[in-house]
């Protein structure tokens, strides 16, 4: 009797299990599910496995790279120095007799950071430009070598850029009158040095170069790291490459401006970054507010 | 001269990976580089599909457009090839490619990636045909020998077709017709022949 009861119980449990599983059968009949039979759907899923929707970022990247990037860089390298030559011939450089007291404007630390950053930045710029115009250098091992230099230069640049950011942060904060300075180019389009607008230790041109050089440099480093490592989705790599190449243009322009101002437009500028000293007469005119702060005297012209 | 193309029949590909193995073995390709690969979707579910993809040898190829050193070029028969002596390994072709075809082996210098490697349609490279340099840098040159690419030649189900564009398009069309769709669908001749 017990045996019969036991078997009946087992049978009952099995029946219940069968009913339960039949009710919860989640497998859909093959042909009723259109999701699996729509070849357009299938092709979409297949496409996702490659590099994403090409038209979204791949096509813009290709068009920009093919039609614009190299051309814009070429015209930057032609036009900006051209404007400088014109400025030099028409308006001429700013010269100062360099008389009177001299003030230590840049400490040894300031100068060391400036020049180390400058060297790594120059390496980055030159190697980057050689890659962009690689086909005129014939590609191959020469251009490849510059590509290998590009990455370690960035590794050196980033910490120095960070130090520079902290070092000059306070002086570089936007001050009142900086916007109007831009509209009048700070008075640099006039032959008379008296027309140079009063600024603090750094003028708004220097400030914008500072912010672009440091913060822009970090964006370049971030995007460049992924272009180097491929450690992102293809669509992201495409966006990073576009940012890298267009931000590079802005940085190149500002770098050329900085080179022109320091090497040609203001005589003695290079020397002051080497020795750290600036003369009273120059500071009084070029950095009026800074002069008042240093000497306690009025800088009125 | 014909226009060389690949065509993968997703209704025939069974994800056996034979094409991948044939390519890797035939061209002595280093670890980490896959000139060809098979992608499977809906794996294990109804409607599972597989497709084998390498470089598609596009007309108006984006990789050629973006290469900063003009290392890539297209032959008259449509095959896109890379000159490894010129390539600098910048990776722009990879960003531009819709199929993820360009591959980069790990290089020796600073761990930076080496020059680009991709499917050659088994047509070697810019080096002299059948030279040691060609074999070392680009692999076999089966096209110059008058043979079809390795992957398509060994494909067990003949899902992967490679060759002249018109011919393989014809094969695919006839196949689709025989496989059954519309008036040629299975059973139609018996069931609906008589009105």
Coordinates of C-alpha atoms in Angstrom, one line a residue, chain A:
Chain A
X1 CA 0.0 0.0 0.0
X2 CA 2.8 2.4 0.9
X3 CA 4.5 1.6 -2.3
X4 CA 1.5 2.4 -4.4
X5 CA 1.1 5.7 -2.6
X6 CA 4.8 6.6 -3.2
X7 CA 4.6 5.8 -6.9
X8 CA 1.4 7.9 -7.2
X9 CA 3.1 10.8 -5.4
X10 CA 6.1 10.6 -7.8
X11 CA 3.8 10.5 -10.8
X12 CA 1.8 13.4 -9.5
X13 CA 5.0 15.5 -9.0
X14 CA 6.2 14.6 -12.5
X15 CA 2.9 15.6 -13.9
X16 CA 3.0 18.9 -12.1
X17 CA 6.5 19.6 -13.3
X18 CA 5.5 18.8 -16.9
X19 CA 2.5 21.2 -16.7
X20 CA 4.7 23.9 -15.1
X21 CA 7.4 23.6 -17.7
X22 CA 4.8 23.6 -20.6
X23 CA 3.3 26.8 -19.2
X24 CA 6.7 28.5 -18.9
X25 CA 8.1 27.4 -22.3
X26 CA 9.7 30.6 -23.4
X27 CA 11.1 29.3 -26.7
X28 CA 9.2 31.1 -29.5
X29 CA 8.3 29.3 -32.7
X30 CA 11.0 30.2 -35.1
X31 CA 8.9 31.6 -37.9
X32 CA 6.6 33.7 -35.8
X33 CA 9.4 35.9 -34.6
X34 CA 10.1 38.5 -37.2
X35 CA 13.1 39.8 -35.3
X36 CA 15.2 36.8 -36.5
X37 CA 13.9 36.6 -40.0
X38 CA 14.3 40.2 -41.1
X39 CA 17.5 40.4 -43.1
X40 CA 17.7 44.2 -42.8
X41 CA 17.6 43.7 -39.0
X42 CA 20.2 41.1 -39.2
X43 CA 22.5 43.3 -41.3
X44 CA 22.1 46.1 -38.8
X45 CA 23.2 43.7 -36.0
X46 CA 26.1 42.5 -38.1
X47 CA 27.2 46.1 -38.8
X48 CA 27.2 46.8 -35.0
X49 CA 29.8 44.1 -34.6
X50 CA 32.3 45.9 -36.9
X51 CA 32.9 49.6 -36.3
X52 CA 29.5 51.0 -35.7
X53 CA 27.4 53.1 -38.0
X54 CA 30.1 54.4 -40.4
X55 CA 28.0 57.4 -41.6
X56 CA 27.8 58.7 -38.1
X57 CA 31.5 59.5 -37.4
X58 CA 33.5 57.5 -39.9
X59 CA 32.3 59.5 -42.9
X60 CA 32.8 62.9 -41.3
X61 CA 36.2 61.8 -40.1
X62 CA 37.2 60.6 -43.6
X63 CA 35.9 63.8 -45.3
X64 CA 37.6 66.1 -42.8
X65 CA 40.8 64.2 -43.0
X66 CA 40.8 64.0 -46.8
X67 CA 39.6 67.5 -47.7
X68 CA 40.4 69.8 -44.9
X69 CA 42.9 69.0 -42.2
X70 CA 46.1 69.1 -44.3
X71 CA 44.9 72.1 -46.3
X72 CA 44.1 74.1 -43.2
X73 CA 47.4 73.3 -41.6
X74 CA 49.2 74.3 -44.8
X75 CA 47.4 77.7 -44.9
X76 CA 48.1 78.3 -41.2
X77 CA 51.8 77.8 -41.8
X78 CA 51.6 80.1 -44.8
X79 CA 49.2 82.8 -43.7
X80 CA 50.1 83.4 -40.0
X81 CA 53.9 83.9 -40.7
X82 CA 52.8 86.0 -43.7
X83 CA 50.7 88.3 -41.4
X84 CA 53.7 88.6 -39.1
X85 CA 56.1 89.6 -41.9
X86 CA 53.6 92.3 -42.9
X87 CA 53.3 93.4 -39.2
X88 CA 57.1 93.5 -38.9
X89 CA 57.5 95.5 -42.1
X90 CA 54.6 98.0 -41.6
X91 CA 54.5 98.5 -37.8
X92 CA 57.8 97.1 -36.8
X93 CA 59.1 95.6 -33.6
X94 CA 58.9 97.2 -30.2
X95 CA 62.3 98.3 -29.0
X96 CA 63.2 99.7 -25.6
X97 CA 66.5 101.3 -24.6
X98 CA 66.4 99.0 -21.5
X99 CA 67.4 101.7 -19.0
X100 CA 66.9 102.0 -15.3
X101 CA 66.3 99.3 -12.8
X102 CA 65.7 95.8 -13.7
X103 CA 63.3 93.5 -11.9
X104 CA 63.4 89.7 -11.6
X105 CA 60.2 88.7 -13.3
X106 CA 60.8 85.0 -13.9
X107 CA 62.5 82.9 -11.2
X108 CA 64.8 80.1 -12.0
X109 CA 61.9 77.7 -11.4
X110 CA 59.7 79.7 -13.8
X111 CA 62.3 79.6 -16.5
X112 CA 63.1 75.9 -16.1
X113 CA 59.5 74.9 -16.4
X114 CA 59.0 77.3 -19.3
X115 CA 61.9 76.0 -21.3
X116 CA 61.4 72.3 -20.6
X117 CA 57.7 72.7 -21.6
X118 CA 58.8 74.7 -24.6
X119 CA 61.2 71.9 -25.8
X120 CA 58.7 69.1 -25.4
X121 CA 56.0 71.3 -27.0
X122 CA 58.3 72.1 -30.0
X123 CA 59.0 68.4 -30.4
X124 CA 55.3 67.6 -30.4
X125 CA 54.6 70.4 -32.9
X126 CA 57.4 69.5 -35.3
X127 CA 56.7 65.7 -35.2
X128 CA 53.0 66.3 -35.5
X129 CA 53.4 68.5 -38.6
X130 CA 55.8 66.0 -40.2
X131 CA 53.1 63.3 -39.8
X132 CA 50.4 65.6 -41.3
X133 CA 52.6 66.4 -44.2
X134 CA 54.1 62.9 -44.2
X135 CA 53.6 62.2 -47.8
X136 CA 55.9 65.0 -48.8
X137 CA 58.6 63.4 -46.7
X138 CA 58.0 60.1 -48.5
X139 CA 56.6 58.4 -45.4
X140 CA 58.5 55.3 -44.2
X141 CA 61.1 55.2 -41.5
X142 CA 61.7 59.0 -41.3
X143 CA 58.1 59.9 -40.6
X144 CA 57.7 56.7 -38.5
X145 CA 60.5 57.9 -36.3
X146 CA 58.8 61.2 -35.7
X147 CA 55.6 59.3 -34.8
X148 CA 57.6 57.3 -32.2
X149 CA 59.0 60.7 -30.8
X150 CA 55.5 62.2 -30.6
X151 CA 54.3 60.0 -27.8
X152 CA 57.3 60.2 -25.3
X153 CA 57.3 64.0 -25.9
X154 CA 53.7 64.1 -24.7
X155 CA 54.6 62.1 -21.7
X156 CA 57.2 64.7 -20.8
X157 CA 54.9 67.6 -21.7
X158 CA 51.9 66.7 -19.5
X159 CA 53.4 66.8 -16.0
X160 CA 55.4 70.0 -17.0
X161 CA 52.1 71.5 -18.3
X162 CA 50.5 70.7 -15.0
X163 CA 53.3 72.4 -13.1
X164 CA 53.1 75.4 -15.4
X165 CA 49.3 75.6 -14.9
X166 CA 49.7 75.7 -11.1
X167 CA 52.8 78.0 -11.3
X168 CA 51.1 80.9 -13.2
X169 CA 47.4 80.1 -12.4
X170 CA 46.9 83.2 -10.3
X171 CA 48.4 85.7 -12.7
X172 CA 46.6 84.2 -15.6
X173 CA 43.1 84.6 -14.3
X174 CA 41.0 86.9 -16.6
X175 CA 41.1 90.5 -15.4
X176 CA 38.8 93.4 -16.1
X177 CA 39.5 94.9 -19.5
X178 CA 40.8 91.8 -21.0
X179 CA 37.9 91.5 -23.5
X180 CA 38.3 95.0 -24.8
X181 CA 42.1 94.3 -25.1
X182 CA 41.3 91.7 -27.7
X183 CA 39.1 94.1 -29.8
X184 CA 42.0 96.6 -30.1
X185 CA 44.7 93.9 -30.2
X186 CA 46.1 95.5 -27.1
X187 CA 47.5 98.4 -29.1
X188 CA 50.0 96.3 -30.9
X189 CA 48.7 97.5 -34.3
X190 CA 50.1 101.0 -33.5
X191 CA 53.6 102.1 -34.1
X192 CA 53.6 104.1 -30.9
X193 CA 54.4 102.1 -27.8
X194 CA 52.3 104.6 -25.8
X195 CA 49.2 103.0 -27.3
X196 CA 49.8 99.7 -25.6
X197 CA 46.9 99.0 -23.2
X198 CA 47.7 98.7 -19.5
X199 CA 47.9 95.0 -18.4
X200 CA 49.2 93.1 -15.5
X201 CA 52.1 90.6 -15.5
X202 CA 50.6 88.9 -18.5
X203 CA 48.5 90.4 -21.2
X204 CA 45.3 88.7 -22.5
X205 CA 47.2 87.3 -25.5
X206 CA 49.7 85.6 -23.2
X207 CA 46.8 84.4 -21.0
X208 CA 44.9 82.8 -23.9
X209 CA 48.1 81.1 -25.0
X210 CA 48.6 79.9 -21.4
X211 CA 45.1 78.4 -21.1
X212 CA 45.1 76.9 -24.6
X213 CA 48.6 75.5 -24.0
X214 CA 47.9 73.9 -20.7
X215 CA 44.2 72.9 -20.8
X216 CA 44.2 72.4 -24.5
X217 CA 47.4 70.4 -24.1
X218 CA 45.7 68.1 -21.7
X219 CA 42.8 67.5 -24.1
X220 CA 45.4 66.8 -26.8
X221 CA 47.2 64.3 -24.5
X222 CA 43.9 62.6 -23.6
X223 CA 42.7 62.2 -27.2
X224 CA 46.2 61.4 -28.3
X225 CA 46.6 58.6 -25.7
X226 CA 43.5 56.9 -27.1
X227 CA 44.7 57.4 -30.7
X228 CA 47.9 55.7 -29.7
X229 CA 46.5 52.9 -27.6
X230 CA 43.2 52.2 -29.5
X231 CA 41.6 51.6 -26.1
X232 CA 38.2 53.0 -27.0
X233 CA 35.4 52.2 -29.4
X234 CA 36.1 53.0 -33.0
X235 CA 33.5 55.8 -33.0
X236 CA 35.2 57.4 -30.0
X237 CA 38.6 57.1 -31.7
X238 CA 37.2 58.9 -34.7
X239 CA 35.8 61.7 -32.5
X240 CA 39.2 61.9 -30.6
X241 CA 41.1 62.1 -33.9
X242 CA 38.9 65.0 -35.1
X243 CA 39.3 66.9 -31.8
X244 CA 43.1 66.2 -31.8
X245 CA 43.6 67.5 -35.3
X246 CA 41.4 70.6 -35.0
X247 CA 42.5 71.6 -31.5
X248 CA 46.1 71.2 -32.9
X249 CA 45.3 73.9 -35.4
X250 CA 44.4 76.4 -32.7
X251 CA 47.5 75.4 -30.7
X252 CA 49.7 75.8 -33.7
X253 CA 48.3 79.3 -34.4
X254 CA 48.9 80.5 -30.8
X255 CA 52.3 78.9 -30.8
X256 CA 53.3 80.8 -33.9
X257 CA 52.0 84.0 -32.4
X258 CA 54.0 83.3 -29.2
X259 CA 57.1 82.7 -31.3
X260 CA 56.7 85.8 -33.3
X261 CA 56.1 88.1 -30.3
X262 CA 59.0 86.7 -28.3
X263 CA 61.6 86.3 -31.1
X264 CA 60.8 89.2 -33.4
X265 CA 58.1 91.6 -32.3
X266 CA 59.4 92.6 -28.9
X267 CA 63.2 93.0 -28.8
X268 CA 64.7 91.6 -25.7
X269 CA 61.8 89.4 -24.9
X270 CA 63.7 86.2 -25.4
X271 CA 66.6 87.5 -23.2
X272 CA 64.2 88.2 -20.4
X273 CA 63.0 84.6 -20.4
X274 CA 66.6 83.5 -20.4
X275 CA 67.9 85.8 -17.6
X276 CA 64.7 86.3 -15.8
X277 CA 65.1 90.1 -15.7
X278 CA 63.0 92.8 -17.3
X279 CA 63.9 96.4 -17.5
X280 CA 61.8 99.1 -15.8
X281 CA 61.1 101.1 -19.0
X282 CA 59.8 98.0 -20.8
X283 CA 57.6 96.9 -17.9
X284 CA 56.3 100.4 -17.5
X285 CA 54.9 100.4 -21.0
X286 CA 54.2 96.8 -21.7
X287 CA 52.8 95.7 -18.4
X288 CA 51.6 98.9 -16.8
X289 CA 49.5 97.5 -13.9
X290 CA 52.3 95.0 -13.1
X291 CA 54.7 98.0 -12.9
X292 CA 52.6 99.9 -10.5
X293 CA 52.5 96.8 -8.3
X294 CA 56.2 96.2 -8.5
X295 CA 57.5 99.8 -8.0
X296 CA 54.6 101.4 -6.3
X297 CA 54.9 104.2 -8.9
X298 CA 52.3 105.3 -11.3
X299 CA 52.9 104.1 -14.9
X300 CA 51.1 106.9 -16.7
X301 CA 52.6 107.7 -20.0

